[in-house]
Amino acid sequence: MPQTHLVWLEAPEIAADARPGQFVMVRCGNNHDPLLRRPLSIHQVTAAGRIALLFSVVGRGTVLLSRRQQGDCLDLVGPLGNGFTIEPDSHRLLLVAGGLGLAPLLFLATKGLDEGCSVVLLMGTRNVSLLYPLSSLSSRITCFTTTEDGSAGVKGVVTGLIAECADQADQVFACGPISMYRSMACDGGLKRGRVQISLEVVMGCGVGACYGCTIKTRKGLQQVCRDGPVFELDEVVW
Ligand code: FES
């Protein structure tokens, strides 16, 4: 996956507390430049106290992070935010990843499998080079892929597959671009109150202090970092 990095960190306190959908704020450089930390989803967690972060290089902070070497120390704050909730009566989970939206969903898939749920994963990207390697996924996950140029899987966007899979799912969990959520919000076939989405926004503090991540919801203004990043699809005003 070009310009994409997977970093494993020894972070036993974070690994012990982390829930799928939560994130960490990462100081990307060796000092206070850049000043703001970057929010990154927790991608995977091991019982041995390691966490994985999966990220794309999109700006100066992530360029610096991508240059860190094995053995370096990273300054992290986390786990932060409210993660995904698998309801007690849910046994069949449908996960929808748009692009690198897969980052928090793999942790959720592992938790779902551990709890005895079946997991179907829909992954959509622009082309085959951006697809997460299927060989890195558990064989217990049923996976379907789409690419916009048709270079792998079904040609089109990932939301095109949701309708036929959502009927057989007790809950839907999604992470991807806003356009994907807008399309899902218009899909009358999705069960209301059973679709959780993870919002990716620019953050300043990550802990509810700066109000830089405020969004409109049906409950009023909320902070993505503190009240989310996971929300019910119906809750957000698009
Ligand atoms: Fe500061 Fe959310 S990033 S309030």
mmCIF file of C-alpha atoms and ligand atoms in Angstrom:
data_model
loop_
_atom_site.group_PDB
_atom_site.id
_atom_site.type_symbol
_atom_site.label_atom_id
_atom_site.label_comp_id
_atom_site.label_asym_id
_atom_site.label_seq_id
_atom_site.Cartn_x
_atom_site.Cartn_y
_atom_site.Cartn_z
ATOM 1 C CA MET A 1 0.000 0.000 0.000
ATOM 2 C CA PRO A 2 1.879 3.123 -1.174
ATOM 3 C CA GLN A 3 2.518 5.834 1.403
ATOM 4 C CA THR A 4 0.993 3.644 4.102
ATOM 5 C CA HIS A 5 2.778 2.513 7.247
ATOM 6 C CA LEU A 6 2.126 -0.025 9.976
ATOM 7 C CA VAL A 7 3.888 0.707 13.271
ATOM 8 C CA TRP A 8 3.977 -1.653 16.248
ATOM 9 C CA LEU A 9 4.548 -0.115 19.677
ATOM 10 C CA GLU A 10 5.215 -1.498 23.125
ATOM 11 C CA ALA A 11 2.469 0.287 25.070
ATOM 12 C CA PRO A 12 1.183 -2.065 27.772
ATOM 13 C CA GLU A 13 -1.008 0.461 29.634
ATOM 14 C CA ILE A 14 -2.769 1.552 26.457
ATOM 15 C CA ALA A 15 -3.099 -2.029 25.209
ATOM 16 C CA ALA A 16 -4.694 -3.099 28.500
ATOM 17 C CA ASP A 17 -7.401 -0.390 28.380
ATOM 18 C CA ALA A 18 -8.017 0.060 24.654
ATOM 19 C CA ARG A 19 -11.364 -0.710 23.053
ATOM 20 C CA PRO A 20 -11.983 -0.890 19.294
ATOM 21 C CA GLY A 21 -12.711 2.549 17.845
ATOM 22 C CA GLN A 22 -10.592 4.431 20.361
ATOM 23 C CA PHE A 23 -7.549 6.415 19.283
ATOM 24 C CA VAL A 24 -4.248 7.806 20.505
ATOM 25 C CA MET A 25 -2.794 11.291 20.065
ATOM 26 C CA VAL A 26 0.736 10.929 18.742
ATOM 27 C CA ARG A 27 3.577 13.414 18.913
ATOM 28 C CA CYS A 28 5.034 12.775 15.456
ATOM 29 C CA GLY A 29 8.389 14.512 15.747
ATOM 30 C CA ASN A 30 11.159 14.348 18.310
ATOM 31 C CA ASN A 31 10.205 17.702 19.818
ATOM 32 C CA HIS A 32 7.259 20.128 19.873
ATOM 33 C CA ASP A 33 7.423 20.768 16.137
ATOM 34 C CA PRO A 34 4.816 20.176 14.818
ATOM 35 C CA LEU A 35 3.036 21.419 17.900
ATOM 36 C CA LEU A 36 -0.169 19.449 17.554
ATOM 37 C CA ARG A 37 -0.328 15.726 18.035
ATOM 38 C CA ARG A 38 -2.015 13.632 15.348
ATOM 39 C CA PRO A 39 -5.000 11.392 16.148
ATOM 40 C CA LEU A 40 -4.536 7.790 14.972
ATOM 41 C CA SER A 41 -6.928 4.884 15.460
ATOM 42 C CA ILE A 42 -5.749 1.880 17.388
ATOM 43 C CA HIS A 43 -5.469 -0.717 14.641
ATOM 44 C CA GLN A 44 -4.601 -3.847 16.590
ATOM 45 C CA VAL A 45 -3.760 -4.840 20.143
ATOM 46 C CA THR A 46 -1.944 -7.896 21.463
ATOM 47 C CA ALA A 47 -2.177 -9.590 24.840
ATOM 48 C CA ALA A 48 1.562 -8.997 25.160
ATOM 49 C CA GLY A 49 0.972 -5.244 25.478
ATOM 50 C CA ARG A 50 1.638 -4.119 21.913
ATOM 51 C CA ILE A 51 -0.526 -1.833 19.814
ATOM 52 C CA ALA A 52 -0.435 -1.221 16.068
ATOM 53 C CA LEU A 53 -1.112 2.033 14.231
ATOM 54 C CA LEU A 54 -1.889 2.041 10.509
ATOM 55 C CA PHE A 55 -1.599 5.406 8.794
ATOM 56 C CA SER A 56 -1.076 7.122 5.463
ATOM 57 C CA VAL A 57 1.401 9.902 4.887
ATOM 58 C CA VAL A 58 -0.814 12.931 4.320
ATOM 59 C CA GLY A 59 1.188 15.849 5.733
ATOM 60 C CA ARG A 60 4.198 16.956 7.697
ATOM 61 C CA GLY A 61 3.290 15.127 10.911
ATOM 62 C CA THR A 62 2.797 11.766 9.280
ATOM 63 C CA VAL A 63 5.956 12.246 7.167
ATOM 64 C CA LEU A 64 7.924 12.630 10.411
ATOM 65 C CA LEU A 65 6.159 9.665 11.960
ATOM 66 C CA SER A 66 6.923 7.508 8.938
ATOM 67 C CA ARG A 67 10.635 8.241 9.410
ATOM 68 C CA ARG A 68 10.801 6.918 12.962
ATOM 69 C CA GLN A 69 13.057 3.918 13.374
ATOM 70 C CA GLN A 70 12.831 0.666 15.268
ATOM 71 C CA GLY A 71 13.747 1.319 18.918
ATOM 72 C CA ASP A 72 12.596 4.962 18.929
ATOM 73 C CA CYS A 73 10.306 6.183 21.716
ATOM 74 C CA LEU A 74 7.001 7.791 20.773
ATOM 75 C CA ASP A 75 5.058 10.170 22.998
ATOM 76 C CA LEU A 76 1.411 8.984 23.014
ATOM 77 C CA VAL A 77 -1.741 9.952 24.886
ATOM 78 C CA GLY A 78 -4.538 7.388 25.010
ATOM 79 C CA PRO A 79 -6.633 5.436 24.677
ATOM 80 C CA LEU A 80 -9.037 8.303 23.974
ATOM 81 C CA GLY A 81 -12.669 8.679 22.939
ATOM 82 C CA ASN A 82 -15.634 6.351 22.874
ATOM 83 C CA GLY A 83 -15.246 3.245 20.776
ATOM 84 C CA PHE A 84 -17.616 0.832 19.035
ATOM 85 C CA THR A 85 -20.188 -1.111 21.056
ATOM 86 C CA ILE A 86 -21.185 -4.636 20.101
ATOM 87 C CA GLU A 87 -24.692 -5.067 21.500
ATOM 88 C CA PRO A 88 -25.325 -8.225 23.550
ATOM 89 C CA ASP A 89 -27.937 -9.458 21.050
ATOM 90 C CA SER A 90 -25.643 -8.980 18.043
ATOM 91 C CA HIS A 91 -24.121 -12.114 16.544
ATOM 92 C CA ARG A 92 -23.599 -11.120 12.914
ATOM 93 C CA LEU A 93 -21.431 -8.069 12.338
ATOM 94 C CA LEU A 94 -21.019 -6.211 9.066
ATOM 95 C CA LEU A 95 -17.928 -3.996 8.851
ATOM 96 C CA VAL A 96 -17.594 -1.404 6.071
ATOM 97 C CA ALA A 97 -14.183 0.136 5.377
ATOM 98 C CA GLY A 98 -13.676 2.959 2.919
ATOM 99 C CA GLY A 99 -9.958 3.269 2.138
ATOM 100 C CA LEU A 100 -7.837 3.408 5.271
ATOM 101 C CA GLY A 101 -11.042 3.354 7.296
ATOM 102 C CA LEU A 102 -10.003 -0.230 7.841
ATOM 103 C CA ALA A 103 -7.613 1.009 10.554
ATOM 104 C CA PRO A 104 -9.996 0.788 13.554
ATOM 105 C CA LEU A 105 -12.148 -2.003 12.110
ATOM 106 C CA LEU A 106 -9.597 -4.800 12.295
ATOM 107 C CA PHE A 107 -9.418 -4.431 16.077
ATOM 108 C CA LEU A 108 -13.228 -4.571 16.164
ATOM 109 C CA ALA A 109 -13.265 -7.660 13.923
ATOM 110 C CA THR A 110 -10.895 -9.432 16.313
ATOM 111 C CA LYS A 111 -13.091 -8.551 19.291
ATOM 112 C CA GLY A 112 -16.213 -9.704 17.450
ATOM 113 C CA LEU A 113 -14.627 -13.037 16.546
ATOM 114 C CA ASP A 114 -13.417 -13.492 20.140
ATOM 115 C CA GLU A 115 -17.004 -12.975 21.317
ATOM 116 C CA GLY A 116 -18.298 -15.643 18.939
ATOM 117 C CA CYS A 117 -19.779 -13.299 16.313
ATOM 118 C CA SER A 118 -19.540 -13.836 12.581
ATOM 119 C CA VAL A 119 -17.774 -11.005 10.765
ATOM 120 C CA VAL A 120 -18.284 -9.859 7.187
ATOM 121 C CA LEU A 121 -15.910 -7.138 6.018
ATOM 122 C CA LEU A 122 -16.507 -4.929 2.979
ATOM 123 C CA MET A 123 -13.401 -3.060 1.843
ATOM 124 C CA GLY A 124 -13.426 -0.419 -0.856
ATOM 125 C CA THR A 125 -10.502 1.507 -2.330
ATOM 126 C CA ARG A 126 -9.650 3.447 -5.472
ATOM 127 C CA ASN A 127 -7.467 0.666 -6.894
ATOM 128 C CA VAL A 128 -5.861 -2.666 -6.029
ATOM 129 C CA SER A 129 -2.610 -1.148 -4.746
ATOM 130 C CA LEU A 130 -4.508 0.488 -1.884
ATOM 131 C CA LEU A 131 -6.220 -2.694 -0.712
ATOM 132 C CA TYR A 132 -5.136 -4.065 2.662
ATOM 133 C CA PRO A 133 -3.497 -7.446 1.991
ATOM 134 C CA LEU A 134 -6.164 -10.114 2.333
ATOM 135 C CA SER A 135 -3.464 -12.545 3.514
ATOM 136 C CA SER A 136 -3.119 -10.411 6.665
ATOM 137 C CA LEU A 137 -6.759 -10.917 7.625
ATOM 138 C CA SER A 138 -8.056 -13.771 9.757
ATOM 139 C CA SER A 139 -9.471 -16.605 7.637
ATOM 140 C CA ARG A 140 -12.572 -16.388 9.861
ATOM 141 C CA ILE A 141 -13.452 -12.986 8.353
ATOM 142 C CA THR A 142 -15.585 -13.136 5.218
ATOM 143 C CA CYS A 143 -14.258 -10.378 3.006
ATOM 144 C CA PHE A 144 -15.594 -8.694 -0.137
ATOM 145 C CA THR A 145 -13.726 -5.958 -1.953
ATOM 146 C CA THR A 146 -14.505 -3.171 -4.384
ATOM 147 C CA THR A 147 -12.218 -0.898 -6.379
ATOM 148 C CA GLU A 148 -13.310 2.196 -8.256
ATOM 149 C CA ASP A 149 -11.243 1.257 -11.316
ATOM 150 C CA GLY A 150 -12.196 -2.428 -11.253
ATOM 151 C CA SER A 151 -8.596 -3.603 -10.718
ATOM 152 C CA ALA A 152 -9.775 -5.975 -7.948
ATOM 153 C CA GLY A 153 -13.097 -7.214 -6.636
ATOM 154 C CA VAL A 154 -16.319 -5.604 -7.770
ATOM 155 C CA LYS A 155 -15.958 -2.402 -9.780
ATOM 156 C CA GLY A 156 -17.535 0.523 -7.940
ATOM 157 C CA VAL A 157 -17.719 1.920 -4.436
ATOM 158 C CA VAL A 158 -18.064 -0.071 -1.256
ATOM 159 C CA THR A 159 -21.494 1.313 -0.407
ATOM 160 C CA GLY A 160 -22.797 -0.557 -3.435
ATOM 161 C CA LEU A 161 -22.337 -3.824 -1.526
ATOM 162 C CA ILE A 162 -23.975 -2.767 1.729
ATOM 163 C CA ALA A 163 -27.587 -3.303 0.720
ATOM 164 C CA GLU A 164 -27.212 -7.008 -0.047
ATOM 165 C CA CYS A 165 -25.184 -7.721 3.124
ATOM 166 C CA ALA A 166 -26.980 -5.520 5.665
ATOM 167 C CA ASP A 167 -30.083 -7.742 5.743
ATOM 168 C CA GLN A 168 -28.067 -10.540 7.273
ATOM 169 C CA ALA A 169 -26.324 -8.351 9.843
ATOM 170 C CA ASP A 170 -27.402 -7.489 13.379
ATOM 171 C CA GLN A 171 -25.165 -4.427 13.447
ATOM 172 C CA VAL A 172 -23.179 -2.402 10.925
ATOM 173 C CA PHE A 173 -19.907 -0.634 11.761
ATOM 174 C CA ALA A 174 -18.260 1.717 9.297
ATOM 175 C CA CYS A 175 -15.202 3.879 8.938
ATOM 176 C CA GLY A 176 -14.414 5.936 5.866
ATOM 177 C CA PRO A 177 -14.889 9.312 4.225
ATOM 178 C CA ILE A 178 -17.872 11.602 4.886
ATOM 179 C CA SER A 179 -19.191 10.909 1.368
ATOM 180 C CA MET A 180 -19.541 7.254 2.333
ATOM 181 C CA TYR A 181 -21.563 8.137 5.448
ATOM 182 C CA ARG A 182 -23.789 10.515 3.491
ATOM 183 C CA SER A 183 -24.556 7.714 1.077
ATOM 184 C CA MET A 184 -25.277 5.332 3.968
ATOM 185 C CA ALA A 185 -27.524 7.911 5.651
ATOM 186 C CA CYS A 186 -29.677 7.919 2.496
ATOM 187 C CA ASP A 187 -29.912 4.119 2.433
ATOM 188 C CA GLY A 188 -33.360 3.321 3.778
ATOM 189 C CA GLY A 189 -32.434 -0.377 4.062
ATOM 190 C CA LEU A 190 -30.108 0.125 7.023
ATOM 191 C CA LYS A 191 -31.684 -0.597 10.392
ATOM 192 C CA ARG A 192 -32.014 2.606 12.369
ATOM 193 C CA GLY A 193 -30.013 2.628 15.577
ATOM 194 C CA ARG A 194 -27.890 -0.342 14.482
ATOM 195 C CA VAL A 195 -25.241 1.497 12.456
ATOM 196 C CA GLN A 196 -22.172 2.921 14.154
ATOM 197 C CA ILE A 197 -19.668 5.063 12.302
ATOM 198 C CA SER A 198 -16.251 6.402 13.246
ATOM 199 C CA LEU A 199 -15.622 10.027 12.257
ATOM 200 C CA GLU A 200 -12.206 11.195 11.130
ATOM 201 C CA VAL A 201 -11.727 14.928 11.656
ATOM 202 C CA VAL A 202 -8.872 17.323 12.282
ATOM 203 C CA MET A 203 -8.202 17.498 16.019
ATOM 204 C CA GLY A 204 -6.299 19.925 18.186
ATOM 205 C CA CYS A 205 -6.188 18.630 21.742
ATOM 206 C CA GLY A 206 -7.957 15.259 21.458
ATOM 207 C CA VAL A 207 -9.427 15.567 24.959
ATOM 208 C CA GLY A 208 -12.402 17.918 24.653
ATOM 209 C CA ALA A 209 -10.603 21.155 25.571
ATOM 210 C CA CYS A 210 -10.223 23.143 22.335
ATOM 211 C CA TYR A 211 -13.624 22.567 20.644
ATOM 212 C CA GLY A 212 -11.814 22.263 17.309
ATOM 213 C CA CYS A 213 -13.600 19.027 16.450
ATOM 214 C CA THR A 214 -17.180 20.148 17.175
ATOM 215 C CA ILE A 215 -19.930 18.674 14.993
ATOM 216 C CA LYS A 216 -23.703 19.027 14.830
ATOM 217 C CA THR A 217 -25.717 16.074 16.084
ATOM 218 C CA ARG A 218 -29.375 15.536 16.914
ATOM 219 C CA LYS A 219 -28.369 15.850 20.584
ATOM 220 C CA GLY A 220 -26.740 19.253 19.907
ATOM 221 C CA LEU A 221 -23.106 20.162 19.391
ATOM 222 C CA GLN A 222 -20.661 17.414 20.321
ATOM 223 C CA GLN A 223 -16.913 16.922 20.269
ATOM 224 C CA VAL A 224 -15.671 14.111 18.071
ATOM 225 C CA CYS A 225 -12.666 13.491 20.326
ATOM 226 C CA ARG A 226 -14.605 13.231 23.581
ATOM 227 C CA ASP A 227 -18.157 12.204 22.607
ATOM 228 C CA GLY A 228 -16.991 10.125 19.607
ATOM 229 C CA PRO A 229 -15.236 9.348 17.405
ATOM 230 C CA VAL A 230 -17.931 6.668 17.172
ATOM 231 C CA PHE A 231 -21.505 7.885 16.691
ATOM 232 C CA GLU A 232 -24.752 6.339 15.580
ATOM 233 C CA LEU A 233 -25.215 7.129 11.883
ATOM 234 C CA ASP A 234 -28.635 8.663 12.617
ATOM 235 C CA GLU A 235 -27.246 10.865 15.349
ATOM 236 C CA VAL A 236 -25.072 13.032 13.098
ATOM 237 C CA VAL A 237 -26.528 15.942 11.128
ATOM 238 C CA TRP A 238 -25.023 15.585 7.619
HETATM 239 FE FE1 FES B 1 -9.977 19.595 21.042
HETATM 240 FE FE2 FES B 1 -11.771 17.775 20.257
HETATM 241 S S1 FES B 1 -9.816 18.098 19.461
HETATM 242 S S2 FES B 1 -12.047 19.402 21.644
#
